[in-house]
Coordinates of C-alpha atoms and ligand atoms in Angstrom, one line a residue:
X435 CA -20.6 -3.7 -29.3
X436 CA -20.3 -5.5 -25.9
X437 CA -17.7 -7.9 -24.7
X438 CA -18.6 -11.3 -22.7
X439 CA -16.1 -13.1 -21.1
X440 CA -15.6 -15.3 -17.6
X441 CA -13.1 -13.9 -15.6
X442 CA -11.3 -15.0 -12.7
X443 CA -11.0 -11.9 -10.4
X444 CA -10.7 -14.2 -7.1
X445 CA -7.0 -16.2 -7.7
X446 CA -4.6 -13.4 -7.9
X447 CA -5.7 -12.2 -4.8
X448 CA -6.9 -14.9 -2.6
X449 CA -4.6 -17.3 -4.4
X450 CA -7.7 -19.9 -4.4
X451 CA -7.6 -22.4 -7.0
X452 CA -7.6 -21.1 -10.5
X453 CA -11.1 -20.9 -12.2
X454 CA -12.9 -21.8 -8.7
X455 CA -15.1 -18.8 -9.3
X456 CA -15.2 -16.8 -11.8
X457 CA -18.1 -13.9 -13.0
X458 CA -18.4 -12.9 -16.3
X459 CA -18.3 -9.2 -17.4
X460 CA -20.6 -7.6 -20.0
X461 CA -19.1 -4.3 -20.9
X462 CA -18.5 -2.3 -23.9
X463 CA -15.6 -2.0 -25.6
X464 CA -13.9 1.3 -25.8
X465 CA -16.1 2.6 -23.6
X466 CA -15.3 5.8 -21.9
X467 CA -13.7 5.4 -18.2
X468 CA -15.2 6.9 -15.5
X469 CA -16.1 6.5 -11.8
X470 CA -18.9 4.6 -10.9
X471 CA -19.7 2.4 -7.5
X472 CA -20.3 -1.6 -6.3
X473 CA -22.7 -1.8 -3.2
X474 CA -21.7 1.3 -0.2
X475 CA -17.9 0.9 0.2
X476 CA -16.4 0.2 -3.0
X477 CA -15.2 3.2 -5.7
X478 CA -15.0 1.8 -9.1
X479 CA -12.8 3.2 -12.4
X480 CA -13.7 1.8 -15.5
X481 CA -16.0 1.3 -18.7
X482 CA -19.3 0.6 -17.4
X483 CA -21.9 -1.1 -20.0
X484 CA -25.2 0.7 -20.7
X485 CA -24.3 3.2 -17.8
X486 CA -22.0 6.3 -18.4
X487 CA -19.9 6.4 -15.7
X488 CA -19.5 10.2 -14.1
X489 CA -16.3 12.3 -15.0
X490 CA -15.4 13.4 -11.1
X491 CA -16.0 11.1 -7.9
X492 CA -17.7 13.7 -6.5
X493 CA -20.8 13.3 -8.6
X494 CA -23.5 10.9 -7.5
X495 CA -22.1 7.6 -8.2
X496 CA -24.2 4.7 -10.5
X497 CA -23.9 1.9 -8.2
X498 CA -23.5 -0.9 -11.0
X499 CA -24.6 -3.4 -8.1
X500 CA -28.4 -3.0 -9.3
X501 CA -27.2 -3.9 -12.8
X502 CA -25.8 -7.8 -11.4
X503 CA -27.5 -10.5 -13.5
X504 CA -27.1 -14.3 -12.3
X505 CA -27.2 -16.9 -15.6
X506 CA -26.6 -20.6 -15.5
X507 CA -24.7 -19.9 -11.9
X508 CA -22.7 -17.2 -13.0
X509 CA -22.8 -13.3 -12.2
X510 CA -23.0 -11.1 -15.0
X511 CA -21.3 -7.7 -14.9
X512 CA -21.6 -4.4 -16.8
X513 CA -18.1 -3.7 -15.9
X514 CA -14.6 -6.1 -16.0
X515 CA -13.7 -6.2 -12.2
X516 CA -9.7 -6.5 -13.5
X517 CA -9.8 -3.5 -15.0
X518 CA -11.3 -1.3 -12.4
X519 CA -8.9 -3.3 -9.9
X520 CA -5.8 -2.4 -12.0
X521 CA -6.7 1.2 -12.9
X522 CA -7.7 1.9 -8.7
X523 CA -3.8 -0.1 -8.0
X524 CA -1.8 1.7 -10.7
X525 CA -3.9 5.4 -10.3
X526 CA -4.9 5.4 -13.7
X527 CA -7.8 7.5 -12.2
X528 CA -5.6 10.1 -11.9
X529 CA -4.6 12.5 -14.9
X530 CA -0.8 11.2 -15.1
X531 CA -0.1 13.7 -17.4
X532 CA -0.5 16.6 -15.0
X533 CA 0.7 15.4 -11.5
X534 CA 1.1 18.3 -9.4
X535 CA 4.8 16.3 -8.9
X536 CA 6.0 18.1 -12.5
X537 CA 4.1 21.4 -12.5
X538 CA 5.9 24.6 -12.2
X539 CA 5.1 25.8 -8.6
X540 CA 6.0 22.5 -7.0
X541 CA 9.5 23.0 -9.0
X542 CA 10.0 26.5 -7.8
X543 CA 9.2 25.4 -4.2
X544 CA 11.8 22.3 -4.5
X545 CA 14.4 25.1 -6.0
X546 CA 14.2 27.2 -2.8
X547 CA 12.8 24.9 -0.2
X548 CA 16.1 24.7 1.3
X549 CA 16.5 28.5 1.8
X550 CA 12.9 28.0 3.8
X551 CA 12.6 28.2 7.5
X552 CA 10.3 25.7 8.1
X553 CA 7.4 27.5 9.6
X554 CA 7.3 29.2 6.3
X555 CA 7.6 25.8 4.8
X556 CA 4.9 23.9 6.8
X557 CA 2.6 27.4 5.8
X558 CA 3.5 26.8 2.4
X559 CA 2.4 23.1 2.6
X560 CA -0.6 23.7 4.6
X561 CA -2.4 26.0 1.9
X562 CA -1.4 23.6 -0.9
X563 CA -3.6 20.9 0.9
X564 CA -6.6 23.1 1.7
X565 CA -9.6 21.2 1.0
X566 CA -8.2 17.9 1.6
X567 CA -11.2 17.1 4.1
X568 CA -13.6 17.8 1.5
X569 CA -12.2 15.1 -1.5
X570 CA -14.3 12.3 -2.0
X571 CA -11.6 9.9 -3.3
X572 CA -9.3 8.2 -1.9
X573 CA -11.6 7.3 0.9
X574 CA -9.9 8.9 4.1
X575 CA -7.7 7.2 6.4
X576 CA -7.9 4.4 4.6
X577 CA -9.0 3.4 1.2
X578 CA -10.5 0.0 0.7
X579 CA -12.1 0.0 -2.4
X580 CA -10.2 -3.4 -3.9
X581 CA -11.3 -5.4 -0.9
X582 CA -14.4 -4.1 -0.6
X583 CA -15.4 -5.2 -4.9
X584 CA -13.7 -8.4 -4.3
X585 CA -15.7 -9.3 -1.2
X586 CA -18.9 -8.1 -2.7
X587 CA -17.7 -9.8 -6.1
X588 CA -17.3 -13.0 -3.8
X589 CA -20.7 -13.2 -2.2
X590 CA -22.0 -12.9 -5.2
X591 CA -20.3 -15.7 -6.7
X592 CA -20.4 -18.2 -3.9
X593 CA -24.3 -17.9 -3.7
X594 CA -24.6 -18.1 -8.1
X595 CA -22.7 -20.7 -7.8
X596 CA -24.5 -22.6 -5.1
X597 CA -21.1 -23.1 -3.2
X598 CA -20.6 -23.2 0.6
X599 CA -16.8 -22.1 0.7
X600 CA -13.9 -21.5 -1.5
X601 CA -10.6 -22.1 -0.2
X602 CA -7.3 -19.7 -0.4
X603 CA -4.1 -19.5 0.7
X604 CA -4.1 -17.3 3.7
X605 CA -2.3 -13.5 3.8
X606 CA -0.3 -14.1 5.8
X607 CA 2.3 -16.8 6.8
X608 CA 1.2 -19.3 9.9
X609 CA -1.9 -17.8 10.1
X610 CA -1.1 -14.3 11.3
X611 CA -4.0 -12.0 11.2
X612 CA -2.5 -9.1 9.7
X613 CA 0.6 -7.5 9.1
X614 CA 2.7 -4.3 10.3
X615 CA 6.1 -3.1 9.0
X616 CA 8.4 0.3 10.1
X617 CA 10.0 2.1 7.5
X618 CA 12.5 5.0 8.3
X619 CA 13.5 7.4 5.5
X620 CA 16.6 9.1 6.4
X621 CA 16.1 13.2 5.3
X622 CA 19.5 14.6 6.5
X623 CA 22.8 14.6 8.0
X624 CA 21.0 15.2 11.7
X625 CA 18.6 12.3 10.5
X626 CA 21.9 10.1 10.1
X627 CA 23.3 10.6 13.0
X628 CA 19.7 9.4 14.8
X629 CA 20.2 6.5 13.0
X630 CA 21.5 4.8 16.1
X631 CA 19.3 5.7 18.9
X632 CA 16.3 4.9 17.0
X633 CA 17.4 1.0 16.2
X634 CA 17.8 1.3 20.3
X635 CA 14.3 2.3 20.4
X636 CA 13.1 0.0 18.0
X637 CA 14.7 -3.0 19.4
X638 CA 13.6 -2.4 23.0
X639 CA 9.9 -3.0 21.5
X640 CA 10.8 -6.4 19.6
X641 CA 11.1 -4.4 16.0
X642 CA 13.7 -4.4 13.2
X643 CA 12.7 -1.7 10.6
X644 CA 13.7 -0.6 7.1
X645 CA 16.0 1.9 6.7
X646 CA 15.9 4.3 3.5
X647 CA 19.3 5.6 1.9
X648 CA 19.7 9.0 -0.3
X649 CA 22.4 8.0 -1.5
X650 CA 23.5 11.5 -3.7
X651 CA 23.9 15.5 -2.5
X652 CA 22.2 15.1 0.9
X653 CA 24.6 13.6 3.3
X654 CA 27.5 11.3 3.3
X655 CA 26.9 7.4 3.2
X656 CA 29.8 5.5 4.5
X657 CA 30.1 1.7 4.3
X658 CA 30.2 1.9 7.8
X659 CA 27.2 3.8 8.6
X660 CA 25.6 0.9 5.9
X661 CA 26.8 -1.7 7.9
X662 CA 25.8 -0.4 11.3
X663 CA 22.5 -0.8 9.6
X664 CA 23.1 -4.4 8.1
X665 CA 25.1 -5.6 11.1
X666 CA 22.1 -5.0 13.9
X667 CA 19.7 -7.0 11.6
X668 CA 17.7 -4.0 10.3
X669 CA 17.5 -3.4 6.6
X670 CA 18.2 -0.8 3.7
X671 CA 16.3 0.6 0.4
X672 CA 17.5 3.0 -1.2
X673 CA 15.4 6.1 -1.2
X674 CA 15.4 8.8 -4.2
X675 CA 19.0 9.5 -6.0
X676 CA 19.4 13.1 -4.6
X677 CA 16.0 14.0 -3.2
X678 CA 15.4 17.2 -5.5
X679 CA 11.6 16.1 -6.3
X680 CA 12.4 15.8 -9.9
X681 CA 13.0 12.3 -10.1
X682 CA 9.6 11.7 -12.3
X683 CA 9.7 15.2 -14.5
X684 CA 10.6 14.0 -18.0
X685 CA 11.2 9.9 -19.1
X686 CA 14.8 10.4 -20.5
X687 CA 16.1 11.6 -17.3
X688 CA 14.4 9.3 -15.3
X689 CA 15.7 6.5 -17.2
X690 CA 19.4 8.2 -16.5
X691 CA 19.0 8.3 -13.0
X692 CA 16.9 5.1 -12.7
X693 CA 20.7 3.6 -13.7
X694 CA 22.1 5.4 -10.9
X695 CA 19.6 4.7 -8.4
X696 CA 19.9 0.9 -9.6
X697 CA 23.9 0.2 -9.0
X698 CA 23.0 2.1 -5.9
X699 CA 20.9 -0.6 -4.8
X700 CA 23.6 -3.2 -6.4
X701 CA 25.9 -1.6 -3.8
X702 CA 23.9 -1.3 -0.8
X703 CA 22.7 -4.7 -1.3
X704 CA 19.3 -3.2 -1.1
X705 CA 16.2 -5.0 -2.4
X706 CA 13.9 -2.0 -2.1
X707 CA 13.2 1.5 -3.4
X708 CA 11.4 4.3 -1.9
X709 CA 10.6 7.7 -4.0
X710 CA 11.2 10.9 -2.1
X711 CA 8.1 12.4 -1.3
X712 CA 6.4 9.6 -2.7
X713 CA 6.4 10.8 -6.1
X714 CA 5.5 7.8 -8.6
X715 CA 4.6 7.0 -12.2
X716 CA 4.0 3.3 -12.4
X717 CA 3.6 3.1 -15.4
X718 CA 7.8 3.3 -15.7
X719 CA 8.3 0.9 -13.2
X720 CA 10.0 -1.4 -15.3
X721 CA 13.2 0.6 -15.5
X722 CA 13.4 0.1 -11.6
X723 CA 16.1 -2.9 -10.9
X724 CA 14.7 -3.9 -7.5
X725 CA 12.3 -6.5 -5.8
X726 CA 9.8 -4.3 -4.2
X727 CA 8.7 -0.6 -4.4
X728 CA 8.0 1.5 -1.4
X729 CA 6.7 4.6 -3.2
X730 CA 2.6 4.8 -3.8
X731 CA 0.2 5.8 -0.6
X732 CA -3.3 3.6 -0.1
X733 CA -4.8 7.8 0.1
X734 CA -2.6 10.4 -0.7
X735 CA -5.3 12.8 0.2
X736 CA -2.1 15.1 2.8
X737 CA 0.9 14.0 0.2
X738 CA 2.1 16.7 -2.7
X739 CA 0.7 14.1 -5.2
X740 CA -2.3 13.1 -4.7
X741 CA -3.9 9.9 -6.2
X742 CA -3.5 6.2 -4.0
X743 CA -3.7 2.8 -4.8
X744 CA -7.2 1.9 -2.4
X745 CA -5.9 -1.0 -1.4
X746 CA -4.5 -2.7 1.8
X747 CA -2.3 -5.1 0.6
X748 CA 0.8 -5.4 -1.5
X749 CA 0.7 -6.3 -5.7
X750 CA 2.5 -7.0 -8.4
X751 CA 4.1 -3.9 -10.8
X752 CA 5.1 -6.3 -13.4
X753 CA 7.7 -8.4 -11.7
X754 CA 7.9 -5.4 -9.1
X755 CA 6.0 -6.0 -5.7
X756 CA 4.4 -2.6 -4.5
X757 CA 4.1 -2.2 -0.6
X758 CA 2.1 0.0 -0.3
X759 CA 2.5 3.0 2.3
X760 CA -0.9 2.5 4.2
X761 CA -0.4 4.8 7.4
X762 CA 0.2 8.5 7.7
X763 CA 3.1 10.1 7.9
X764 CA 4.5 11.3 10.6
X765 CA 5.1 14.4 9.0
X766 CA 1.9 14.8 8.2
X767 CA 0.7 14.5 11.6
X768 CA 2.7 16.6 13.5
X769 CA 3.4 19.4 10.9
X770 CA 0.1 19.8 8.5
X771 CA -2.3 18.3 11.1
X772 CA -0.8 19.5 14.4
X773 CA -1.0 16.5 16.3
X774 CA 0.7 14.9 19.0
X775 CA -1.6 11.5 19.6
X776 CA -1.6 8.1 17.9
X777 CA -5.5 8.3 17.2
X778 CA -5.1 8.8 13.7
X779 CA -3.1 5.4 13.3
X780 CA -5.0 3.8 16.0
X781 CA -8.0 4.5 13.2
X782 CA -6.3 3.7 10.2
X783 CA -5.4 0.3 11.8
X784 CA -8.6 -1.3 13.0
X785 CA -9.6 -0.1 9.5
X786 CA -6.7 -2.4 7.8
X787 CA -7.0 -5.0 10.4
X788 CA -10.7 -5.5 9.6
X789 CA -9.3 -6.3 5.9
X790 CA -6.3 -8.5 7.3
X791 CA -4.2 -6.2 5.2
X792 CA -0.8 -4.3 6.0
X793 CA 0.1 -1.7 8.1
X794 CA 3.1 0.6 6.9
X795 CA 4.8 3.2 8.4
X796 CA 7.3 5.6 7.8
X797 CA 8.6 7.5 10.6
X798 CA 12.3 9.7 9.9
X799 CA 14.5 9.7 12.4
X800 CA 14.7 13.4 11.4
X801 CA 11.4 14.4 12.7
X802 CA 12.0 12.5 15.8
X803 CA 14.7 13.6 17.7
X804 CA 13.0 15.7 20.2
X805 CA 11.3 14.4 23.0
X806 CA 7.7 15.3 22.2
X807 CA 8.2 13.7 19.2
X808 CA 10.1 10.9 20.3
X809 CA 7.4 9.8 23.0
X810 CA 4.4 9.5 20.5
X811 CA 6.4 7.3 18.5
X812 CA 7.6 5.2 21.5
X813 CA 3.1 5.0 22.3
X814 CA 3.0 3.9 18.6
X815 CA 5.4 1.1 19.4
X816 CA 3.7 0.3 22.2
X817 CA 0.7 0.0 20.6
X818 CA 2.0 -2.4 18.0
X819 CA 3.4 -4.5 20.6
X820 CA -0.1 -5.4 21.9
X821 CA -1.5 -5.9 18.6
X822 CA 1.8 -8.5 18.1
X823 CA 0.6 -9.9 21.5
X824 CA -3.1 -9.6 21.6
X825 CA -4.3 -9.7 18.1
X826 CA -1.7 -11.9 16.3
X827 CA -0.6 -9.4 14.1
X828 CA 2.9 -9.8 12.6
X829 CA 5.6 -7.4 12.9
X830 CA 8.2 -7.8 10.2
X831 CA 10.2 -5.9 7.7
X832 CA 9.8 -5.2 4.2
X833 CA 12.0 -7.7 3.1
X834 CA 10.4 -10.0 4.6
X835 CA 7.2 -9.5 3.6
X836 CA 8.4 -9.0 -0.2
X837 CA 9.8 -13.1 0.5
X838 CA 6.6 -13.9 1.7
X839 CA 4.2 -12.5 -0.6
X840 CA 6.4 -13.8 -3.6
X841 CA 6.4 -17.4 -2.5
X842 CA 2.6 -16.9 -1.8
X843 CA 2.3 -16.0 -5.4
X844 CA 4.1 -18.9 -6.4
X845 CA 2.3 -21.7 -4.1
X846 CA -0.5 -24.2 -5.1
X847 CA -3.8 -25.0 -3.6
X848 CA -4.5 -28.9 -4.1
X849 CA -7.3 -31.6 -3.1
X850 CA -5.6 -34.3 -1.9
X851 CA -6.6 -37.5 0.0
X852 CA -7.3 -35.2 3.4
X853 CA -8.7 -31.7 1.6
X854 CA -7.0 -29.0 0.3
X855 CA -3.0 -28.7 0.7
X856 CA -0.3 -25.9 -0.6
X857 CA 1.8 -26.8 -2.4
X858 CA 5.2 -25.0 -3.3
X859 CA 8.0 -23.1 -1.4
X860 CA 7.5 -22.2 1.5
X861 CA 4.2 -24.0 2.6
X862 CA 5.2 -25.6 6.1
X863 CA 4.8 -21.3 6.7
X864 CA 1.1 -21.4 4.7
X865 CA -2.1 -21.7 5.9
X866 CA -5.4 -23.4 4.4
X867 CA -8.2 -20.5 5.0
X868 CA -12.0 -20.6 3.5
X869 CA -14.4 -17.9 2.4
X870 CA -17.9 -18.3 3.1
X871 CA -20.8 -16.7 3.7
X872 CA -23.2 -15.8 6.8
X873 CA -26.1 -13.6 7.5
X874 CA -25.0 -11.8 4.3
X875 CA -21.5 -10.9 5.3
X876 CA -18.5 -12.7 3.9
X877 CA -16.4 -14.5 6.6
X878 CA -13.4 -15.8 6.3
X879 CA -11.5 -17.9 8.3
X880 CA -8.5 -20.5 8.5
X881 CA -8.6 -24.2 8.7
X882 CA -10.0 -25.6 12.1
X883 CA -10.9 -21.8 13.3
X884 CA -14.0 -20.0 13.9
X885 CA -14.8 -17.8 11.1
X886 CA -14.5 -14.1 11.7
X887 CA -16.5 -11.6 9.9
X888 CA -14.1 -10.1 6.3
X889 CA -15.5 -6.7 7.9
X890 CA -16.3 -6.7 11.7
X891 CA -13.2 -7.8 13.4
X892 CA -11.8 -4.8 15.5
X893 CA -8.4 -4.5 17.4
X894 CA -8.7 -2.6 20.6
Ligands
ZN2159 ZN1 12.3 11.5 1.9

C-alpha cells in the first residue's frame, strides 16, 4: 500500500511562504528504513517506495533521483523528504539502543580515566577510533546531506512548477552570509583558572564566547567566578551535571539528574546546555529545561559516539533549538590527530560557508594554556576576524543566535503593495532573499544583490 501526499519540505527551513512549493511523496507505508541517496551529495534514511533501501551506508547506494516523476507541476517522490530530514537531524540512523556512550568498556574507561596519565589516555582513544578514515557516513569534515536534498528538492520544484524564484527569509539577520560562534567548555580546576586570560584573548579579536559550567564534583563554582563571566559580556551553559559520562545510561536516572542539571541552569541564569563528551539521546530532550542544546556533532566520525546530525544549521528538538557543534574539536586535533595548523577548520568552513550555515567551535581553556596551543587558537581567531571583515560572516554567541533563529521561526513572509515583506518580531534585522535557478545550479541570493551560487561561493 503506498501513501500520496503534498508536502511542504521548503517552509521550515527557508521560512518561504507556507505551501509555495511543495512535492509530493509516494512511499510505502511501513516500509523498512534504510539508507539510500538523492543526486551525488545527499545521504538519505528512510522508507523508500519500490526500492529497498541498503542496511549499511557503505553499500552502493540507490540514488532515488532516477525514480523523480513530474505530474500536473508537481515532483513525485518514492520517499517523504521530512522523514529522511528528521531521522539524518535526530540520528535515528544510528542504533540508539547500543551507543557505544552506555556499553561496558566506555564505562570502565570513565571509572579509571582519572587514574590515566594522559598518553595512556590519548593511546586508549586513538585505537577506539581506528578506521575512522574509512566510514562512509557522516560525510567527513563536514556533513551536508539536509542542504544538499533540500537544494536538489528545490530545483526540482521551481522548474515543475514553472517558477522563476521563491522567496525566504534569509539565515541570517541583516543579510550576513554566514555565521560563527566560540564555545568554551570548562574541563577542570586548571581550565577555571584560564578562564580569564582567554576572555583577554578573545576580546582582543572582537569575540564574546560561551562559556560551559560543570557545575557538580569537578571544580568549585563560585558566584563570583559566574559573574566574572556574566560581568565581561560573555555567556554561560551549563555543561553535564558531574561529567562522569553516564549522564545518558538508563532514563530514570537521567530524568533525576536532568532536575539537577535544570535548577542549575535556573541558578546560573543559563539558557544553554552542553553534554559532556557530547553524549546525546534526543529523543529525551523534553526533560531538558533550557532554550537551546549544544550537545550533537554535524560528524561525529573522531567523537566516542559516533552518529551526527548532517546538517549545517540549527533546528528545532521540540521546543528545544539544537546548535549544532559543526567544527572539530580542538581536542581532537591536537591529541587524536596530532596537529598543530588550522587547515582542518580552514576546510570545514568554506565547506559551511558554501551552505551559509554555522560555524561552532569549542575550544577549552584546559587544552589551551600552553603556548603551542595557545598560538593556533590565536591563528584561528585571526582567521575569523577576516572572514567577519572580508566575507561578512557574523560572529556572535549562542545566545544570540538561539534569539535570532527563534524570531526567524516566528516571522512572516507577505506580498504587499511593493513585493514581499517580513513580517513579525524582529524584522527591521530580516532580510528578503530569493532562490532561483541558473545553469542548473540553485542560487540564492538577497533582495537587490547578485545571486551567488547555493554551492560555489568560497572564503579564502
Ligand atoms: Zn566537557
Amino acid at each position: 500500500m503506498t501513501n500520496t501526499k503534498p508536502i511542504d519540505c521548503f517552509a521550515g527551513y527557508y521560512r518561504c511562504p507556507e505551501g509555495y512549493l511543495v512535492v509530493e511523496s509516494r512511499r510505502a507505508l511501513n516500509g523498512r528504513k534504510g539508507y539510500f541517496r538523492f543526486g551525488g551529495e545527499a545521504t538519505c534514511y528512510g522508507a523508500l517506495n519500490g526500492e529497498d533501501p541498503a542496511k549499511t551506508p557503505g553499500e552502493t547506494l540507490y540514488d532515488a533521483r532516477d525514480r523523480v516523476e513530474f505530474e500536473n507541476g508537481v515532483v513525485c517522490l518514492p520517499f517523504d523528504p521530512l522523514e529522511v530530514i528528521e531521522n539524518l537531524r535526530t540520528e535515528a540512523y544510528t542504533n540508539q539502543s547500543h551507543p557505544e556512550a552506555f556499553s561496558l568498556v566506555a564505562a570502565l574507561y570513565y571509572l579509571i580515566r582519572p587514574c590515566l596519565p594522559v598518553g595512556v589516555r590519548k593511546h586508549l582513544q586513538r585505537s577506539r577510533l581506528r578506521g575512522w578514515e574509512q566510514l562512509s557516513f557522516p560525510s567527513w569534515p563536514v556533513d551536508h546531506s539536509v542542504e544538499s536534498l533540500l537544494e536538489q528538492l528545490l530545483l526540482l520544484a521551481l522548474k515543475a512548477a514553472g517558477v522563476e524564484r521563491m522567496p525566504f527569509i534569509w539565515f541570517w539577520p541583516e543579510g550576513h552570509s554566514s555565521c560563527a560562534i566560540m564555545t568554551h567548555d570548562v574541563e577542570e580546576a586548571k581550565g577555571r583558572d584560564f578562564c580569564d586570560i582567554l576572555m583577554d584573548i578573545d576580546d582582543s579579536f572582537g569575540l564574546k564566547s560561551s562559556f560551559q559550567v560543570v557545575p557538580e564534583k569537578r571544580y568549585t563554582v563560585t558566584p563570583e567566578f559566574l559573574e566574572s563571566i556574566r560581568q565581561r559580556q560573555f555567556e554561560i551553559a551549563v555543561h553535564d551535571l558531574n561529567h562522569d559520562g553516564r549522564l545518558y545510561k538508563n532514563y530514570e536516572q537521567f530524568l533525576q539528574q536532568a532536575e539537577k542539571i535544570n535548577a542549575y541552569g535556573t541558578q546560573y541564569k543559563a539558557d544553554g546546555f552542553r553534554a559532556g563528551v557530547l553524549y546525546r539521546n534526543q529523543q529525551w530532550y523534553d526533560a531538558l529545561k533550557f532554550s537551546y542544546d549544544m550537545s550533537v556533532p554535524n560528524s561525529a566520525r573522531l567523537d566516542p559516539q559516533r552518529g551526527g546530525c548532517c546538517t549545517v544549521m540549527p533546528y528545532f528538538v521540540g521546543n528545544l533549538l539544537e546548535i549544532p557543534v559543526t567544527m572539530m574539536q580542538d581536542y581532537t586535533l591536537f591529541n587524536i590527530l596530532n596537529r598543530y595548523s588550522i587547515d582542518v577548520w580552514r576546510e570545514q568552513t568554506k565547506i559551511v560557508m558554501a551552505k551559509h550555515g554555522l560555524m561552532s567551535f569549542i575550544i577549552h581553556p584546559d587544552f589551551i594554556i600552553g603556548l603551542r596551543e595557545r598560538k593556533v587558537y590565536e591563528s584561528l581567531l585571526e582567521y575569523l576576524a577576516g572572514l567577519r571583515q572580508d566575507h561578512g560572516v557574523w560572529i556572535t554567541t549562542p545566545g544570540e543566535v538561539n534569539r535570532w533563529w527563534r524570531q526567524r521561526a516566528r516571522m512572516m513572509l507577505v506580498e504587499g503593495r511593493s513585493g514581499w515583506e517580513i513580517e513579525g518580531l524582529g524584522k527591521e534585522r530580516a532580510r528578503v532573499a530569493y532562490a532561483s535557478e541558473q545553469g542548473g545550479r540553485l542560487m540564492l541570493a538577497l533582495e537587490d544583490r547578485a545571486p551567488v551560487s547555493a554551492a560555489k561561493k568560497e572564503a579564502t
